[in-house]
PDB file of C-alpha atoms in Angstrom:
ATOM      1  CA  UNK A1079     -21.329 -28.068 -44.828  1.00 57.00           C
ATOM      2  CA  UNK A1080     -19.906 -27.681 -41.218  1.00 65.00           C
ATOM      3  CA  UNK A1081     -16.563 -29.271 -41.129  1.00 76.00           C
ATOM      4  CA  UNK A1082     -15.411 -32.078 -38.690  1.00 86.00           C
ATOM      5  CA  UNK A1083     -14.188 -30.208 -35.323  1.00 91.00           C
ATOM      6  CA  UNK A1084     -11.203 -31.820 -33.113  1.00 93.00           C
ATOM      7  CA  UNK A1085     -12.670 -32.501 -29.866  1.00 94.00           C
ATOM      8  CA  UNK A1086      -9.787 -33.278 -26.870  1.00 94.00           C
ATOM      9  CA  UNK A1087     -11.343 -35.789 -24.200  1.00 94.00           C
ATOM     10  CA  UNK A1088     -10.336 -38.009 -21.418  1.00 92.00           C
ATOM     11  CA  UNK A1089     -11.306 -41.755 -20.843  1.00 88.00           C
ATOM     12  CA  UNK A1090     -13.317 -42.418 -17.905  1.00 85.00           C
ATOM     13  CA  UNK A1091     -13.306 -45.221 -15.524  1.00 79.00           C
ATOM     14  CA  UNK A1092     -15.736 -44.206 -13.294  1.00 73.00           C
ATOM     15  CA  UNK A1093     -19.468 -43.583 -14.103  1.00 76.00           C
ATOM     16  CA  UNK A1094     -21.923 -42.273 -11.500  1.00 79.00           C
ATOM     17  CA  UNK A1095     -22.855 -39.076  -9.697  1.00 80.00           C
ATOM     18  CA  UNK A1096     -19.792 -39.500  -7.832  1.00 84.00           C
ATOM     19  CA  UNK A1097     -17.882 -39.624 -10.114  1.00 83.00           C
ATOM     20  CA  UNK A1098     -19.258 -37.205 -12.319  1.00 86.00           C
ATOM     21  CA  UNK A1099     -19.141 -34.509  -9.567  1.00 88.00           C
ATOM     22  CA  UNK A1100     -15.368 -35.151  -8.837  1.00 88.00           C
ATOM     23  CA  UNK A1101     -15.139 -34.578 -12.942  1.00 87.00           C
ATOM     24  CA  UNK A1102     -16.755 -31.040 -12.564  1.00 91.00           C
ATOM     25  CA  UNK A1103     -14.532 -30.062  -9.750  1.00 91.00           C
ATOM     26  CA  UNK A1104     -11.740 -30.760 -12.361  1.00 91.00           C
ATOM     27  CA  UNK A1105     -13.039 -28.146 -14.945  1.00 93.00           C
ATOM     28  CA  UNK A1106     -14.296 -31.052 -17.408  1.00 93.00           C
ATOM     29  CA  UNK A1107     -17.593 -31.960 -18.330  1.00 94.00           C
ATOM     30  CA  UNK A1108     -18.641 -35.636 -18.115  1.00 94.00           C
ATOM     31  CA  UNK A1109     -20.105 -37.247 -21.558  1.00 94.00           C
ATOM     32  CA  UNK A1110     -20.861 -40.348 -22.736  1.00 94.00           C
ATOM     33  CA  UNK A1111     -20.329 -41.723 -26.591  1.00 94.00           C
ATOM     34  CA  UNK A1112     -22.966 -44.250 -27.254  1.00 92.00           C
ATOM     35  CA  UNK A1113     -24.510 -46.012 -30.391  1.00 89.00           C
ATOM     36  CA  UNK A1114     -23.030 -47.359 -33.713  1.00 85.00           C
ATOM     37  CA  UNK A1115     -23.146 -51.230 -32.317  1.00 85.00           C
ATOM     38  CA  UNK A1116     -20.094 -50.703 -29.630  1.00 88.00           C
ATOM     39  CA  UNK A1117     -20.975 -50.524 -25.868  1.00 90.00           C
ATOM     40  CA  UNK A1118     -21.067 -46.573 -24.468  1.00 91.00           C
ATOM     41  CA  UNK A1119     -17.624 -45.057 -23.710  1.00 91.00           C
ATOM     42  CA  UNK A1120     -17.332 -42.531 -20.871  1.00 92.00           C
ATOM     43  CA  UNK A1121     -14.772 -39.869 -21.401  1.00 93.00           C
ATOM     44  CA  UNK A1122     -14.483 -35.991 -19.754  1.00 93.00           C
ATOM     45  CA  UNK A1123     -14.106 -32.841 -22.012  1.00 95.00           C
ATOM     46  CA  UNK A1124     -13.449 -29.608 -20.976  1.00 95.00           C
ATOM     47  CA  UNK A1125     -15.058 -26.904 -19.386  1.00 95.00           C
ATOM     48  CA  UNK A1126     -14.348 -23.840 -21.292  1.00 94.00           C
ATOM     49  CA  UNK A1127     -14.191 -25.482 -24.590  1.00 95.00           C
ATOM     50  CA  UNK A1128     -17.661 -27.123 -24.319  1.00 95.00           C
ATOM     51  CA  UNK A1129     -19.039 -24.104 -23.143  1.00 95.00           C
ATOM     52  CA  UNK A1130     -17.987 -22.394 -26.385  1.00 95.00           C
ATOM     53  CA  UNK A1131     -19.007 -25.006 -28.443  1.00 94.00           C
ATOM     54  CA  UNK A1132     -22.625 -25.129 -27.634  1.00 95.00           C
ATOM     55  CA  UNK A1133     -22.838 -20.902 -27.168  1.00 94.00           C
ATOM     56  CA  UNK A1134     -21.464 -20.327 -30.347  1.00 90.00           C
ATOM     57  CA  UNK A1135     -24.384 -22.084 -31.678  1.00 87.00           C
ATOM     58  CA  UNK A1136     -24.815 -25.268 -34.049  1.00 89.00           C
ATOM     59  CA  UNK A1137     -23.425 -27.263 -31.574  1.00 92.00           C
ATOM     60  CA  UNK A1138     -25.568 -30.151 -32.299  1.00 92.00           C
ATOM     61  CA  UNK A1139     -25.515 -29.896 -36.150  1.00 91.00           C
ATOM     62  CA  UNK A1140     -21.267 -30.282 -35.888  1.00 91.00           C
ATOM     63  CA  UNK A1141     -19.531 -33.887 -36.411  1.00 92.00           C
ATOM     64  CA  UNK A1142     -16.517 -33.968 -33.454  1.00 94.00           C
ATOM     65  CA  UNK A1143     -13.933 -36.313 -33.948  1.00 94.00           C
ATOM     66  CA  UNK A1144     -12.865 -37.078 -30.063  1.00 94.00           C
ATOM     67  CA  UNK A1145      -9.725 -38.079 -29.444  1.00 94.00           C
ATOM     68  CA  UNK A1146      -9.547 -39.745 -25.992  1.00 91.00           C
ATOM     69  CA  UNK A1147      -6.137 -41.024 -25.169  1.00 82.00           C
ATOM     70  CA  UNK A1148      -5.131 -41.489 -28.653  1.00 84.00           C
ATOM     71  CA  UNK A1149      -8.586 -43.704 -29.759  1.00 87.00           C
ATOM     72  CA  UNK A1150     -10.387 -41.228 -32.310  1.00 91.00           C
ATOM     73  CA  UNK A1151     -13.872 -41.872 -32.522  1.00 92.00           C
ATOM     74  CA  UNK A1152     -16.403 -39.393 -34.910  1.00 93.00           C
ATOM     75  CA  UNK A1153     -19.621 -38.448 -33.004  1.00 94.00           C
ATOM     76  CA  UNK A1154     -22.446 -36.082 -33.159  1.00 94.00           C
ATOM     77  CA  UNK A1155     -24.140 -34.125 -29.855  1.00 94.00           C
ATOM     78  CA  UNK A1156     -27.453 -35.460 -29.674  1.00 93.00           C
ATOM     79  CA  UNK A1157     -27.817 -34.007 -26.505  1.00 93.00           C
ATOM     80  CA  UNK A1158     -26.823 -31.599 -23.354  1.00 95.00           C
ATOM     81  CA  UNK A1159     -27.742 -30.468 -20.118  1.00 94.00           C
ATOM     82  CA  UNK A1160     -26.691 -26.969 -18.562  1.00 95.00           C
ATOM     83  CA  UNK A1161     -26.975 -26.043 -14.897  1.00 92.00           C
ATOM     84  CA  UNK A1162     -30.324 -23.880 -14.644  1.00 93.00           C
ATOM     85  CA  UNK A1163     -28.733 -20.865 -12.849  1.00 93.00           C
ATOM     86  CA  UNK A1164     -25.505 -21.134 -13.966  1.00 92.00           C
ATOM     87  CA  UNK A1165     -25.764 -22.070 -17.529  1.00 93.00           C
ATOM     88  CA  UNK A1166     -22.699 -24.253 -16.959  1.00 94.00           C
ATOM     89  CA  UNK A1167     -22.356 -27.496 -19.032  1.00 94.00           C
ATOM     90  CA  UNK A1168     -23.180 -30.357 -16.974  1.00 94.00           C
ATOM     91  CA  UNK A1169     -23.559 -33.325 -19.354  1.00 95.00           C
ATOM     92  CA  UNK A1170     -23.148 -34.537 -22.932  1.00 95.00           C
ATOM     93  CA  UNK A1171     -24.523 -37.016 -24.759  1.00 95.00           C
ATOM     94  CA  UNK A1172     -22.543 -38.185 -28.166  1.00 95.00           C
ATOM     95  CA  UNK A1173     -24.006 -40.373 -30.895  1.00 94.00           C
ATOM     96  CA  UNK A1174     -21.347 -42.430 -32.318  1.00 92.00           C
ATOM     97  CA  UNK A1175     -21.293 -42.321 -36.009  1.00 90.00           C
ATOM     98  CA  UNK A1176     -20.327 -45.134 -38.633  1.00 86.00           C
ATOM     99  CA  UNK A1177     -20.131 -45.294 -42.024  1.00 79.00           C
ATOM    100  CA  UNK A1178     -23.237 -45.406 -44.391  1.00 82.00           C
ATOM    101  CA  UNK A1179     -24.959 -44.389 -41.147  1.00 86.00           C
ATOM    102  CA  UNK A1180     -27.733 -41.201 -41.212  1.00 90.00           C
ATOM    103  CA  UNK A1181     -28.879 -38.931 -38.523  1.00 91.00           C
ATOM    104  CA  UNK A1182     -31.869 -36.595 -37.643  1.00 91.00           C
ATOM    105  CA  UNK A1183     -30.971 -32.913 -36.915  1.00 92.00           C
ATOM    106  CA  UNK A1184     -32.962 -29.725 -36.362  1.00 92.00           C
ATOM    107  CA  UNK A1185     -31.022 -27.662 -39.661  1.00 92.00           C
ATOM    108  CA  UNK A1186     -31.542 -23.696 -38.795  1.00 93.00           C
ATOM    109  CA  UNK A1187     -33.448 -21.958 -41.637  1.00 94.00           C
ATOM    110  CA  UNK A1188     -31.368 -18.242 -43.229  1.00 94.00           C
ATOM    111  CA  UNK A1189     -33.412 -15.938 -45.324  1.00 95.00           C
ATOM    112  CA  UNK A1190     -31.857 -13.626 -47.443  1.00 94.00           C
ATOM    113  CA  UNK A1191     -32.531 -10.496 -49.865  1.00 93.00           C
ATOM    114  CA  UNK A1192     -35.260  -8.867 -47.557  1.00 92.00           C
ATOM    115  CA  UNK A1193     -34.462  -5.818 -49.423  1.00 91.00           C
ATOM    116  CA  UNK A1194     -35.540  -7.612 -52.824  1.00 93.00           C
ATOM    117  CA  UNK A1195     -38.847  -8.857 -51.757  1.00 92.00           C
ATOM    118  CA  UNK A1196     -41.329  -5.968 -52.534  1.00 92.00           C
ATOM    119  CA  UNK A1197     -43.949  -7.127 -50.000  1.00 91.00           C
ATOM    120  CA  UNK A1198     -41.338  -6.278 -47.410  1.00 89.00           C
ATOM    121  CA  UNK A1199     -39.186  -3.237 -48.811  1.00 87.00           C
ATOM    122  CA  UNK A1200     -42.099  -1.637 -50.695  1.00 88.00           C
ATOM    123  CA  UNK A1201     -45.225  -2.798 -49.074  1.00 87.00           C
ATOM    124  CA  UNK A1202     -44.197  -2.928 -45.586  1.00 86.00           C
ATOM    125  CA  UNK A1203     -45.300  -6.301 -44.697  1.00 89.00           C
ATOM    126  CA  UNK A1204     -43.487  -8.328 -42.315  1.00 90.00           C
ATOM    127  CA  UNK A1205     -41.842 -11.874 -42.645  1.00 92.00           C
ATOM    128  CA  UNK A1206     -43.825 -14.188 -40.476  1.00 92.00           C
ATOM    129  CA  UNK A1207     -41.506 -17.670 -39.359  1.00 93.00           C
ATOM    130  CA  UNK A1208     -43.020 -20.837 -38.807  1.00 94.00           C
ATOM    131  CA  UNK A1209     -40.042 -22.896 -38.554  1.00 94.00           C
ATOM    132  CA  UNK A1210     -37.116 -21.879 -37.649  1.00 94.00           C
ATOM    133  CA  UNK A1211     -35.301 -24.971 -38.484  1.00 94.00           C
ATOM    134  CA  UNK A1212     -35.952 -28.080 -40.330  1.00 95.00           C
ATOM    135  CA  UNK A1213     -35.847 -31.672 -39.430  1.00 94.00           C
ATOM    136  CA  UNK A1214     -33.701 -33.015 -41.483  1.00 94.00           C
ATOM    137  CA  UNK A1215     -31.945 -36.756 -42.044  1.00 94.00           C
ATOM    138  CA  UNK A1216     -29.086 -36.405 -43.551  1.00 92.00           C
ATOM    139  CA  UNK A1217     -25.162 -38.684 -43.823  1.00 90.00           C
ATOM    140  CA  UNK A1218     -23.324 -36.467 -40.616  1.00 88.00           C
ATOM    141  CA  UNK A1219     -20.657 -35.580 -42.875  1.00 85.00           C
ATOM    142  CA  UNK A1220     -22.582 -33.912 -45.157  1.00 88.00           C
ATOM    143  CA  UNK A1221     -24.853 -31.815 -42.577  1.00 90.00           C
ATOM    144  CA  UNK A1222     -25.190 -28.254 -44.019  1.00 89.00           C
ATOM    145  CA  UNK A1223     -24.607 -25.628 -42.226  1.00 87.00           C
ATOM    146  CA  UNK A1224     -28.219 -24.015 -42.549  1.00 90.00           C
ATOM    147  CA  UNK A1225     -31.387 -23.938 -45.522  1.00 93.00           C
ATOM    148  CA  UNK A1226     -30.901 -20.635 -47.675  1.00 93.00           C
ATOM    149  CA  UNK A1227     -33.998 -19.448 -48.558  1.00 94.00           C
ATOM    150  CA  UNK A1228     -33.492 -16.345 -51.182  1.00 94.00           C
ATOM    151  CA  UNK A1229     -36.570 -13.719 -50.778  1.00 94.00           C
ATOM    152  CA  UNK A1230     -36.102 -12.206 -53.584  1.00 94.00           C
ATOM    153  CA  UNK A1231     -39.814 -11.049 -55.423  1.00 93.00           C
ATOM    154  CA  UNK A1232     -41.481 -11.856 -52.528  1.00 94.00           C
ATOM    155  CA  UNK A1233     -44.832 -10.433 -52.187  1.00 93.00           C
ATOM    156  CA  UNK A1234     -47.522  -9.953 -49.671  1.00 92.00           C
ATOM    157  CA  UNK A1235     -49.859 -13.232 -49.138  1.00 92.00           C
ATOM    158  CA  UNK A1236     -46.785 -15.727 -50.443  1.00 93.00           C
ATOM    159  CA  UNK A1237     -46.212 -18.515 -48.486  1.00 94.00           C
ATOM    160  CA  UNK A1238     -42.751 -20.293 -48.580  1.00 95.00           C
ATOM    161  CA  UNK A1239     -43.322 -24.331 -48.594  1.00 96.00           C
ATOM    162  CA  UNK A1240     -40.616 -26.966 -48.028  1.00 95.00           C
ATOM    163  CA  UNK A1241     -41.340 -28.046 -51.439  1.00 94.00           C
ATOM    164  CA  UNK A1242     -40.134 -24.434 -52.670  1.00 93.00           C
ATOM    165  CA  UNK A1243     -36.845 -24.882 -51.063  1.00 93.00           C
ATOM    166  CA  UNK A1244     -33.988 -26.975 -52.625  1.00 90.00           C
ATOM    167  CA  UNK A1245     -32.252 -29.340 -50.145  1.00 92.00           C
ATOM    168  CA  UNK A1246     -28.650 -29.768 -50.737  1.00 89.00           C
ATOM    169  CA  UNK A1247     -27.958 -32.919 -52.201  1.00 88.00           C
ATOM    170  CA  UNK A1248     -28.456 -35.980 -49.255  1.00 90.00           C
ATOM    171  CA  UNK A1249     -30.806 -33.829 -47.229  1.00 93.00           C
ATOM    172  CA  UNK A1250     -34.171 -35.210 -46.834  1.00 94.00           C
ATOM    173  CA  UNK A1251     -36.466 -33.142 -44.793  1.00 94.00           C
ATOM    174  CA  UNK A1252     -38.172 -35.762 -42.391  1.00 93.00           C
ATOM    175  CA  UNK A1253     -42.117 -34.037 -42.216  1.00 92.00           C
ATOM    176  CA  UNK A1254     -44.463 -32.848 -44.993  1.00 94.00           C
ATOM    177  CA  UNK A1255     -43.233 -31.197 -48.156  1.00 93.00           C
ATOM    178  CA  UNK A1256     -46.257 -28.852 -47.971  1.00 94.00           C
ATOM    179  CA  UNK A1257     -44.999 -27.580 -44.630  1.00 95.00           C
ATOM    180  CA  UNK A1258     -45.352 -23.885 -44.351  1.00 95.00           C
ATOM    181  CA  UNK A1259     -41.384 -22.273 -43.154  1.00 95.00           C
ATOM    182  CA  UNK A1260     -42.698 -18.125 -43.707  1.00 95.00           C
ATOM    183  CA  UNK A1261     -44.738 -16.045 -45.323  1.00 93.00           C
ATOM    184  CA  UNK A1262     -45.413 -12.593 -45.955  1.00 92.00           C
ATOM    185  CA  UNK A1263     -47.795 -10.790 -43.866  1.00 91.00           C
ATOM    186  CA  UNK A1264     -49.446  -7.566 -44.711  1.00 89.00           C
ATOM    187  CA  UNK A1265     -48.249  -3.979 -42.526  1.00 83.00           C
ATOM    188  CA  UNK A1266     -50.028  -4.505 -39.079  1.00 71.00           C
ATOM    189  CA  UNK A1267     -52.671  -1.966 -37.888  1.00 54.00           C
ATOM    190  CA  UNK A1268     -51.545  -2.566 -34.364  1.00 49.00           C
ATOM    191  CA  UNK A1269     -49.334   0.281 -34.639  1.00 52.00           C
ATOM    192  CA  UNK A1270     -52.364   2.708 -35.676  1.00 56.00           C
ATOM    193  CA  UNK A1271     -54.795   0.908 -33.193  1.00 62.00           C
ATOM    194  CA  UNK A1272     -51.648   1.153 -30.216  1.00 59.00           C
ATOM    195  CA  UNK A1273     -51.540   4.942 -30.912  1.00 65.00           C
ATOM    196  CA  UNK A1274     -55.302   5.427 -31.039  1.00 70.00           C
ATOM    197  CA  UNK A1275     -55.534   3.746 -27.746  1.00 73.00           C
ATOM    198  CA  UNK A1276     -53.076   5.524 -25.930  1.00 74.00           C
ATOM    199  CA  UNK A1277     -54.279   8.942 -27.150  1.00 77.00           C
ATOM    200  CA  UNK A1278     -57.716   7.961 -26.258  1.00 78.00           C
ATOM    201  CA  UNK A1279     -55.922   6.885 -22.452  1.00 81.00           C
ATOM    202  CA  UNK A1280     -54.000  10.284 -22.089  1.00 79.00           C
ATOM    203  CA  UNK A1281     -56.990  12.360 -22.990  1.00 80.00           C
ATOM    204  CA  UNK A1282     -59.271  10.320 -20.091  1.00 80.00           C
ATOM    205  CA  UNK A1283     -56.029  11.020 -17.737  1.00 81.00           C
ATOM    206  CA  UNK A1284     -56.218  14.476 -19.010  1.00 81.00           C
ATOM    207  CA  UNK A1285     -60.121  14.782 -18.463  1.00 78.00           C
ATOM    208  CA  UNK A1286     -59.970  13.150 -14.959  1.00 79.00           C
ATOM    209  CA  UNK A1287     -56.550  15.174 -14.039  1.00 79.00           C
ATOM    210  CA  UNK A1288     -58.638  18.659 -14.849  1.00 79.00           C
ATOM    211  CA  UNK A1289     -61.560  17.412 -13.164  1.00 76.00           C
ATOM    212  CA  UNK A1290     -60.186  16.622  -9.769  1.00 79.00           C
ATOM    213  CA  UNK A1291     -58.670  20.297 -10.286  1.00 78.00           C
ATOM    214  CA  UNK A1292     -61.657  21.575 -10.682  1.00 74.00           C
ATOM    215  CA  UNK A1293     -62.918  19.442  -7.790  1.00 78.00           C
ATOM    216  CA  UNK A1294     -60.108  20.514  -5.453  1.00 75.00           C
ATOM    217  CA  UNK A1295     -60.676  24.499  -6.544  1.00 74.00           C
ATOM    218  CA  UNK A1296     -64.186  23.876  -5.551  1.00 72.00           C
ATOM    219  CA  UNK A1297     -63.696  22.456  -2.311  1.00 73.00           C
ATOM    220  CA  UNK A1298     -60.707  25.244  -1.580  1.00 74.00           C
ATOM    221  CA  UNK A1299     -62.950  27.962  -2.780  1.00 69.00           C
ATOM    222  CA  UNK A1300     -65.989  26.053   0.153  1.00 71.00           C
ATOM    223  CA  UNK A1301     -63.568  25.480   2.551  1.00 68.00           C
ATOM    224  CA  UNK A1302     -62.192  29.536   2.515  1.00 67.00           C
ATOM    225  CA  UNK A1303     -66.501  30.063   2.426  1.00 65.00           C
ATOM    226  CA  UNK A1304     -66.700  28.422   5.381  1.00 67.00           C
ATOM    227  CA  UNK A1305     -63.741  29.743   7.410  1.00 63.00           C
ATOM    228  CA  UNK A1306     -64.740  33.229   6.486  1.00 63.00           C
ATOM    229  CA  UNK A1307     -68.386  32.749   7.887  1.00 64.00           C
ATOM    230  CA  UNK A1308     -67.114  31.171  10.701  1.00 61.00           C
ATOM    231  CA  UNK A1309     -65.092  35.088  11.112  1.00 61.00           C
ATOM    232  CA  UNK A1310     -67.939  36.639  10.518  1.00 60.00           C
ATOM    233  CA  UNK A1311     -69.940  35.123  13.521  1.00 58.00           C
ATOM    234  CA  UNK A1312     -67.193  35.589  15.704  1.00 57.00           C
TER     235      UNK A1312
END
């Protein structure tokens, strides 16, 4: 279960591209804390720390308790815009949180014990994702940090449901239990089939290379003809 994370802010007055541009030139970020019944409060974070935040990753899985001039409010990312070039923060959106109160996040999935599943380790077959992470409603205190999904005794053809995979306790996945997450794919034969096709390609290059040798030979050896019955007849 992530644990609640201190986020610093600053209470904003002014709302607006303006104003959100004169925030930026600042080193803050504007954001806005919305939801939970109480009208949206515009604050600024900063730069660097927001930055980290969402790079580090789980960003929008992590409860924040802002503190903006001493009025702490608990809030959850629901959403964030970055510059396209830059990468740079440009915008937060917070979802105010209240007690008894549930959200929706996308919970990455973490497989472990490749080395125990035969299909993989003995067979050679491959662990093919289908979802990466789960939708998931869950109380935002109690938001886990990721699924575990143990592959131990895996073999080659199993498929890995939601249905297969226990939930911590107040995490209800929000789509179909019979939802496939992985399963375990037999070797490929694209390897075998890449190699066959290059070989095949060098050995036309190869074939075509000594051809226009011999083609070049042949027109040196008509061309030296030529020139010495041209000598000749002089």
């Amino acid at each position: 279960m992530s644990a609640v994370k201190t986020l610093e802010a600053v209470a904003r007055d002014r709302v607006g591209k303006g104003a959100a541009r004169a925030v930026r030139r600042q080193g803050q970020v504007p954001a806005v804390v919305y939801g939970g019944g109480q009208p949206p409060q515009s604050i600024a974070i900063d730069l660097i720390r927001t930055r980290t935040l969402i790079y580090a990753g789980g960003f929008k899985t992590t409860l924040f308790e802002i503190n903006a001039g001493g009025k702490k409010t608990r809030a959850i990312p629901r959403d964030f815009q970055l510059d396209p070039v830059s990468g740079v923060p440009m915008h937060v959106d917070f979802l105010r949180v209240v007690a008894g109160q549930t959200v929706t996040v996308e919970v990455p999935v973490h497989f472990h014990n490749e080395d125990a599943a035969p299909g993989i380790k003995q067979q050679g077959g491959t662990l093919n994702i289908s979802l990466h992470t789960l939708a998931v409603e869950v109380a935002p205190d109690q938001i886990p940090d990721g699924i575990e999904i143990d592959l131990t005794g895996r073999q080659i053809g199993d498929v890995i449901h939601v249905s297969d995979v226990t939930l911590p306790a107040g995490v209800v996945y929000t789509g179909e239990a019979t939802d496939p997450i992985a399963n375990v794919v037999p070797p490929t034969v694209l390897g075998a089939e890449v190699e066959a096709e290059e070989a095949a390609i060098a050995e036309a290059q190869s074939a075509e290379a000594e051809a226009e040798k011999v083609e070049a030979e042949a027109e040196e050896a008509e061309a030296a003809a030529e020139a010495s019955e041209e000598k000749k007849e002089d």
